[in-house]
Amino acid sequence: MTQADIGVYGLGTMGSALALNLAENGFDVAVSNREADWIGTFVSKAKDLDGDLTGHTELPDFVQAIKTPRTILFMIPSGAPMDDMIDTVVPYLTKGDTIIDGGNADFNATRARTKRLEGTGIHFVGMGVSGGAEGARHGPSMMVGGTAHSWAQFRPMAEAISAKFEGDPCVAHLGPDGAGHFVKTVHNGIEYADMQMIAEIYGIQRDLAGLPAPQIGKMFADWSDGPLSSYLIESAAAVLRAKDAATGAAMIEVILDQAGQKGTGRWTLIEALKLGQSASTIEAAVGARGWSSEKAVRVAAQEALDIGKQEVALPSEADLADAMLAGRILAHAQGFRVMAAASDDFGWNLDMARIAEIWRAGCIIRSALLDVFADAFRAELPHGHMILSPEMVARLGDCLPGLRRVVAAAAMAGQPVPALAAALAWNDSMALARGTADMIQGLRDYFGAHGFARVDQDGTHHGTWDG
């Protein structure tokens, strides 16, 4: 029997989609799954694909069915299940074999697993996969970490199944150990920020302008042809135009305003803080999802809190578009800055231009701006910062006034825009040659010199200050 080019273990939504994608592109694929009764049914669905797809209920048989050196893609839950799988599968592997973790794993765990397998001859790869089930089936964006040996084995298959942007595969080997999973984490953090800004603009049009969902959806659809062209803007238009089959109402009106999250946005924020970087737009988005869950509290607070609303002129659609564009640029700039800091800290040598390019198709944050970002990184960047490139300076100069007017109007009207406001504040902080951190440092020096004693205006000390 012909041995498989690759093994895929885990036939959930993403694993089954990737296995079918590989087979459709002519690769022979061995598959297995913890729940063995799924395997036969799944294999029967793939009989008309170009590549052979064979099922194996026992792990040793599954491993033996793959050509050496083996490439095995695991699409299983991250954390303990992945650690347990390594313990289980390694005894059946031989020198040169590669384990790929294609789930949304914490890059710290990926680095630890890589370290754990050093010296065994077994290679470990952390790979971020973006695009959801549809992308996995027909062409995802993939961010690959791990060794050059593993990449050489996997590259022909990865490039074949990936999304293509004008023929360029949206997949790359980004660096060793946890590089791929880290970049995927930051991708998701940027996605959080982008979605939050879209929601904030929707809120302005719904609550301040009083527009119905389909009309707001048309605005987003109109934006899809210009500099804001992106998958998320197209999705926003589709969501707002959709109708609930049961009631005939706009679908958005029957969806509870409580947003879930899987944790990758929070991971981005945590790692940014560890690296001493600001990810304020992502922080605002994570926070907004968190407090959205406290529906009962918000209902009570609406009655109890006087937020001092004032009458303001409504932002124009042009200003809203500029606010979205400026916010998107600034959120990406923060994300790329976090990746650059991690690259320096962990010695990854991340190629920011290539990262922008592999996000141009197949992934959730694909947008017209990514080519612009890639060009900026390939040119000489003042101080290595994307927003200081001539192109970004010019674009922000055009759209920041709109962002400022939108944030100001929302603040006066009591309309929350946490991500847009955070983007503006970050820009203004970056643009202030003399900031206010001298006051922070002055306070720190003063407290240190006085043993954190509270000191009255007349200079009287009152013991240790515990504030």
C-alpha positions as MATLAB code, in Angstrom:
seq = 'MTQADIGVYGLGTMGSALALNLAENGFDVAVSNREADWIGTFVSKAKDLDGDLTGHTELPDFVQAIKTPRTILFMIPSGAPMDDMIDTVVPYLTKGDTIIDGGNADFNATRARTKRLEGTGIHFVGMGVSGGAEGARHGPSMMVGGTAHSWAQFRPMAEAISAKFEGDPCVAHLGPDGAGHFVKTVHNGIEYADMQMIAEIYGIQRDLAGLPAPQIGKMFADWSDGPLSSYLIESAAAVLRAKDAATGAAMIEVILDQAGQKGTGRWTLIEALKLGQSASTIEAAVGARGWSSEKAVRVAAQEALDIGKQEVALPSEADLADAMLAGRILAHAQGFRVMAAASDDFGWNLDMARIAEIWRAGCIIRSALLDVFADAFRAELPHGHMILSPEMVARLGDCLPGLRRVVAAAAMAGQPVPALAAALAWNDSMALARGTADMIQGLRDYFGAHGFARVDQDGTHHGTWDG';
ca = [
       0.000    0.000    0.000;
       1.258    3.509   -0.842;
       2.335    5.434    2.220;
       0.766    8.825    2.925;
       2.532   12.142    2.373;
       1.188   13.493    5.657;
      -0.889   12.439    8.626;
      -3.722   14.476   10.120;
      -4.869   13.560   13.622;
      -8.068   15.186   14.858;
     -11.133   15.274   12.628;
     -12.988   18.156   14.170;
     -14.070   21.103   12.044;
     -10.581   22.407   11.275;
      -8.766   19.063   11.067;
     -11.252   17.505    8.680;
     -11.212   20.629    6.480;
      -7.403   20.626    6.250;
      -7.322   16.881    5.519;
      -9.801   17.319    2.650;
      -7.843   20.335    1.365;
      -4.642   18.280    1.297;
      -6.345   15.379   -0.491;
      -7.997   17.687   -2.998;
      -4.545   19.035   -3.856;
      -3.322   15.559   -4.697;
      -1.585   14.534   -1.502;
      -2.114   11.144    0.091;
      -3.353   11.673    3.631;
      -3.575    9.285    6.578;
      -6.168   10.342    9.148;
      -7.040    9.310   12.664;
      -9.168   10.556   15.519;
      -9.661    9.856   19.196;
     -13.326    8.956   18.563;
     -12.615    6.152   16.112;
     -16.227    5.801   14.938;
     -15.916    9.124   13.064;
     -13.114    7.915   10.839;
     -14.966    5.627    8.418;
     -17.726    8.146    7.768;
     -15.190   10.890    7.128;
     -13.072    8.830    4.732;
     -16.141    7.932    2.677;
     -16.727   11.628    1.964;
     -13.343   12.014    0.309;
     -13.492    9.244   -2.298;
     -13.665   11.624   -5.276;
     -10.616   13.721   -4.365;
      -7.317   13.567   -6.246;
      -5.325   12.245   -3.293;
      -5.974    9.063   -1.366;
      -7.350    9.448    2.132;
      -6.996    6.460    4.440;
      -8.366    6.079    7.954;
      -6.641    4.397   10.894;
      -8.285    3.659   14.224;
      -5.059    2.740   16.050;
      -2.286    5.275   16.585;
       0.631    2.910   15.755;
      -1.016    1.970   12.445;
      -1.656    5.645   11.680;
       2.005    6.539   12.257;
       3.303    3.611   10.225;
       1.100    4.626    7.291;
       3.087    7.863    6.774;
       6.271    8.245    4.707;
       9.484    8.879    6.624;
      10.612   11.367    7.677;
       7.039   11.868    8.801;
       4.993   15.045    8.978;
       2.005   14.696   11.300;
      -0.453   17.544   11.761;
      -2.349   17.464   15.053;
      -5.592   19.440   15.166;
      -6.553   18.801   18.792;
      -7.259   21.068   21.772;
      -4.221   22.951   23.031;
      -2.820   22.550   26.522;
      -2.856   19.208   28.330;
      -4.271   17.220   25.349;
      -1.278   18.266   23.238;
       1.198   17.363   25.986;
      -0.493   13.998   26.464;
      -0.379   13.345   22.719;
       3.365   14.056   22.587;
       3.901   11.507   25.365;
       1.787    8.972   23.488;
       3.069    9.408   19.934;
       6.816    9.975   20.402;
       7.593    6.293   21.089;
       6.268    5.459   17.614;
       8.290    8.163   15.824;
      11.812    8.066   14.398;
      14.565   10.610   13.962;
      13.607   13.398   11.552;
       9.842   13.114   12.109;
       7.860   16.313   12.707;
       4.913   16.968   14.999;
       2.852   20.013   13.954;
       0.482   21.641   16.433;
      -2.023   23.492   14.253;
      -4.278   24.701   17.074;
      -4.493   28.083   18.782;
      -1.749   27.332   21.280;
       0.003   29.650   23.709;
       3.408   30.306   22.145;
       5.048   29.882   25.548;
       3.803   26.283   25.591;
       5.066   25.807   22.027;
       8.525   26.996   23.068;
       8.464   24.629   26.048;
       7.433   21.666   23.866;
      10.188   22.475   21.379;
      12.714   22.548   24.206;
      11.356   19.309   25.614;
      11.978   17.451   22.324;
      15.480   18.826   21.766;
      17.996   16.026   21.426;
      15.382   13.395   20.560;
      15.599   13.859   16.802;
      11.871   14.690   16.766;
      10.955   18.158   15.532;
       8.084   20.253   16.914;
       6.270   22.934   14.907;
       3.747   25.465   16.140;
       1.566   26.614   13.247;
      -1.129   29.274   13.317;
      -4.023   28.677   10.921;
      -6.388   31.533   10.101;
      -9.543   31.643    8.057;
     -11.860   29.386   10.015;
     -13.342   26.206    8.584;
     -13.925   27.724    5.143;
     -10.319   28.866    4.933;
      -8.993   25.526    6.148;
     -11.006   23.729    3.464;
     -10.261   25.997    0.513;
      -7.141   27.988    1.440;
      -6.069   29.336    4.849;
      -3.348   31.775    5.824;
      -0.739   29.833    7.791;
       2.002   31.087   10.104;
       4.639   28.390   10.578;
       7.286   28.141   13.271;
       9.821   25.403   13.921;
      13.017   24.171   12.273;
      14.234   24.557    8.705;
      14.166   20.742    8.445;
      10.449   20.628    9.246;
       9.681   23.491    6.880;
      11.506   21.778    4.013;
       9.304   18.686    4.525;
       6.038   20.541    4.908;
       6.514   23.477    2.528;
       5.275   21.858   -0.738;
       2.059   20.769    0.971;
       1.618   24.038    2.879;
       2.025   26.177   -0.219;
      -0.349   23.973   -2.211;
      -3.212   24.172    0.293;
      -2.767   27.799    1.369;
      -4.771   30.781    0.177;
      -3.189   32.610   -2.753;
      -2.936   36.347   -3.271;
      -2.268   37.003   -6.948;
      -0.541   33.621   -7.033;
       1.576   34.170   -3.913;
       0.990   31.489   -1.244;
      -0.219   32.977    2.029;
       2.058   30.844    4.159;
       5.606   31.339    5.426;
       8.138   29.922    7.807;
       8.467   32.791   10.263;
      11.065   31.566   12.718;
      11.953   28.911   15.288;
       9.949   27.464   18.198;
       6.948   29.668   19.068;
       7.247   32.265   16.278;
       4.313   30.964   14.244;
       1.944   30.702   17.172;
       2.971   34.141   18.455;
       2.244   35.803   15.121;
      -1.131   34.038   14.964;
      -1.909   35.287   18.479;
      -1.158   38.885   17.485;
      -3.207   38.405   14.294;
      -6.161   37.511   16.506;
      -5.490   40.483   18.784;
      -5.618   42.835   15.802;
      -8.820   41.068   14.744;
     -10.338   41.854   18.160;
      -9.477   45.551   17.760;
     -10.805   45.738   14.213;
     -14.093   44.072   15.164;
     -14.494   46.383   18.160;
     -14.006   49.517   16.048;
     -16.573   48.261   13.551;
     -18.985   47.687   16.439;
     -18.342   51.192   17.782;
     -19.132   52.807   14.430;
     -22.257   50.653   14.171;
     -23.224   51.882   17.667;
     -22.852   55.530   16.651;
     -25.069   55.051   13.621;
     -27.641   53.015   15.555;
     -27.815   54.998   18.812;
     -26.900   58.555   17.825;
     -28.046   58.718   14.204;
     -30.991   56.329   14.748;
     -30.382   54.468   11.509;
     -31.870   51.008   10.850;
     -29.534   48.051   10.458;
     -29.905   47.669    6.653;
     -28.957   51.315    6.104;
     -25.867   50.946    8.298;
     -25.094   47.762    6.381;
     -25.208   49.703    3.120;
     -22.648   52.142    4.504;
     -20.260   49.289    5.281;
     -20.925   47.768    1.857;
     -20.039   51.103    0.233;
     -16.763   51.092    2.161;
     -15.833   47.711    0.691;
     -14.598   49.235   -2.564;
     -12.085   51.727   -1.166;
      -9.163   51.853    1.265;
     -11.320   50.119    3.895;
     -11.866   47.078    1.692;
     -11.545   44.038    3.950;
     -13.169   40.773    4.899;
     -14.412   42.201    8.206;
     -16.044   45.238    6.555;
     -17.756   42.920    4.043;
     -18.859   40.706    6.936;
     -20.268   43.686    8.837;
     -22.357   44.631    5.803;
     -23.661   41.062    5.518;
     -24.502   40.806    9.234;
     -26.428   44.073    9.211;
     -28.419   43.152    6.106;
     -29.333   39.658    7.306;
     -32.903   38.952    8.489;
     -34.092   36.599   11.207;
     -36.188   33.904    9.554;
     -38.431   33.485   12.609;
     -39.370   37.144   13.154;
     -38.497   38.904    9.911;
     -36.540   41.457   11.946;
     -32.950   42.401   11.264;
     -30.808   39.564   12.600;
     -28.647   41.994   14.574;
     -31.708   43.044   16.594;
     -32.299   39.537   17.960;
     -28.665   38.845   18.868;
     -27.903   39.396   22.554;
     -25.226   42.049   23.089;
     -22.849   39.731   24.928;
     -19.716   38.853   22.975;
     -17.711   35.723   23.654;
     -13.963   35.283   23.355;
     -11.536   32.356   23.139;
      -8.587   34.076   24.798;
      -6.113   34.926   22.029;
      -6.852   38.651   22.265;
      -6.135   38.480   25.987;
      -2.907   36.557   25.287;
      -1.784   39.333   22.931;
      -2.402   41.912   25.609;
      -0.564   39.923   28.280;
       2.481   39.410   26.072;
       2.512   43.082   25.035;
       2.636   44.107   28.683;
       5.442   41.616   29.371;
       7.390   43.118   26.469;
       6.781   46.692   27.630;
       4.644   47.559   24.614;
       1.280   49.261   24.276;
      -1.579   47.296   22.759;
      -4.226   49.754   23.914;
      -6.667   49.169   21.048;
      -6.570   45.426   21.712;
      -6.895   46.044   25.454;
      -9.996   48.149   24.793;
     -11.489   45.390   22.643;
     -10.783   42.662   25.208;
     -12.221   44.846   27.972;
     -15.342   45.611   25.960;
     -16.017   41.904   25.431;
     -15.468   41.308   29.130;
     -17.915   43.894   30.369;
     -20.438   42.951   27.692;
     -20.985   39.750   29.671;
     -22.279   41.739   32.647;
     -25.650   42.414   31.062;
     -27.613   42.677   34.324;
     -25.144   45.198   35.723;
     -25.341   47.306   32.578;
     -29.136   47.321   32.703;
     -29.017   48.536   36.309;
     -26.300   51.079   35.560;
     -28.323   52.605   32.737;
     -30.897   53.697   35.314;
     -28.432   54.650   38.040;
     -25.600   56.494   36.316;
     -25.882   60.014   34.960;
     -23.335   60.235   32.157;
     -24.030   63.876   31.322;
     -24.934   63.480   27.663;
     -24.783   66.603   25.546;
     -26.280   67.400   22.185;
     -23.667   67.178   19.438;
     -23.528   67.287   15.674;
     -23.570   63.770   14.280;
     -20.345   62.576   12.665;
     -20.548   62.409    8.896;
     -20.105   59.117    7.066;
     -16.844   60.508    5.693;
     -15.573   61.121    9.231;
     -16.669   57.662   10.308;
     -14.786   56.130    7.374;
     -11.684   58.145    8.248;
     -12.000   57.113   11.899;
     -12.146   53.451   10.906;
      -9.167   53.820    8.584;
      -7.034   55.631   11.158;
      -8.034   53.174   13.877;
      -7.165   50.193   11.677;
      -3.736   51.618   10.800;
      -2.953   52.356   14.446;
      -4.174   48.961   15.694;
      -1.979   47.192   13.133;
       0.945   49.434   14.042;
       0.593   48.379   17.675;
       0.415   44.718   16.695;
       3.497   44.918   14.490;
       5.355   46.760   17.260;
       4.526   43.954   19.695;
       5.788   41.376   17.176;
       8.996   43.348   16.638;
       9.621   43.446   20.387;
       9.033   39.694   20.668;
      11.297   39.060   17.682;
      14.100   40.953   19.392;
      13.463   39.320   22.745;
      13.347   35.740   21.446;
      15.773   36.051   18.532;
      13.202   35.185   15.872;
      14.155   37.720   13.166;
      10.522   38.100   12.077;
       9.985   39.512    8.571;
       7.185   42.041    9.085;
       6.681   42.654    5.366;
       6.212   38.936    4.734;
       3.804   38.659    7.664;
       1.681   41.423    6.145;
       1.764   39.609    2.794;
       0.617   36.230    4.100;
      -2.342   37.985    5.720;
      -3.597   39.332    2.352;
      -5.798   36.288    1.672;
      -7.292   33.413    3.623;
      -7.261   35.088    7.036;
      -9.864   37.070    8.962;
      -8.006   40.416    8.915;
      -7.240   40.416    5.189;
      -7.570   43.955    3.874;
      -6.430   46.380    1.188;
      -4.034   47.991    3.661;
      -1.758   44.972    4.015;
       0.102   45.657    0.764;
       0.673   49.197    1.991;
       2.043   47.886    5.283;
       4.338   45.433    3.468;
       5.707   48.230    1.283;
       6.324   50.362    4.366;
       8.333   47.595    6.032;
      10.377   46.970    2.878;
      11.350   50.665    2.730;
      13.559   52.398    5.271;
      11.524   52.881    8.440;
      12.422   55.786   10.737;
      13.154   54.253   14.144;
      11.792   50.945   12.825;
       8.204   52.094   13.385;
       5.520   51.582   10.755;
       3.553   54.754   11.505;
       6.650   56.870   10.810;
       6.946   55.650    7.216;
       6.172   58.449    4.716;
       3.113   56.593    3.381;
       1.650   56.046    6.852;
       2.392   59.633    7.895;
       0.512   60.878    4.837;
      -2.455   58.540    5.332;
      -2.772   59.334    9.021;
      -2.496   63.039    8.257;
      -5.548   62.704    6.012;
      -7.751   60.583    8.291;
      -6.805   61.533   11.865;
      -8.985   64.682   11.877;
     -12.004   62.459   11.210;
     -11.015   60.094   14.021;
     -10.626   63.064   16.377;
     -14.051   64.461   15.490;
     -15.721   61.047   15.893;
     -14.129   60.384   19.293;
     -14.960   63.915   20.499;
     -18.589   63.691   19.374;
     -19.014   60.260   20.935;
     -17.529   61.441   24.239;
     -19.865   64.437   24.400;
     -22.882   62.284   23.515;
     -22.038   59.549   26.028;
     -21.500   56.951   23.288;
     -18.684   54.522   24.202;
     -15.907   54.142   21.624;
     -13.116   52.565   23.715;
     -11.011   51.178   20.850;
     -11.249   54.271   18.652;
     -10.434   56.474   21.651;
      -7.488   54.249   22.592;
      -6.121   54.450   19.039;
      -6.342   58.241   19.081;
      -4.730   58.507   22.518;
      -1.862   56.254   21.433;
      -1.264   58.334   18.313;
      -1.293   61.547   20.320;
       1.053   60.106   22.934;
       3.456   59.004   20.217;
       3.272   62.436   18.585;
       4.057   64.365   21.788;
       7.811   65.029   21.891;
       7.594   66.150   25.505;
       5.082   63.999   27.333;
       3.970   63.869   30.961;
       6.014   60.873   32.095;
       8.360   63.307   33.843;
       5.600   63.770   36.417;
       5.266   59.999   36.873;
       9.008   59.644   37.325;
       9.091   62.640   39.637;
       6.465   61.043   41.851;
       8.354   57.739   41.858;
      11.590   59.464   42.812;
       9.839   61.453   45.543;
       8.168   58.394   47.065;
      11.422   56.465   46.959;
      13.379   59.245   48.650;
      10.797   59.650   51.413;
      10.059   55.986   52.088;
       6.538   56.360   50.627;
       5.630   58.772   53.444;
       2.541   60.948   53.079;
       3.605   64.571   53.081;
       1.205   67.508   53.661;
       1.411   70.739   51.732;
       3.325   72.327   54.637;
       5.909   69.529   54.502;
       4.694   67.629   57.573;
       5.382   63.886   57.415;
       2.727   61.427   58.612;
       4.506   58.061   58.612;
       4.402   55.493   55.819;
       1.938   56.162   53.069;
       0.136   52.989   52.046;
      -1.624   54.337   48.976;
];
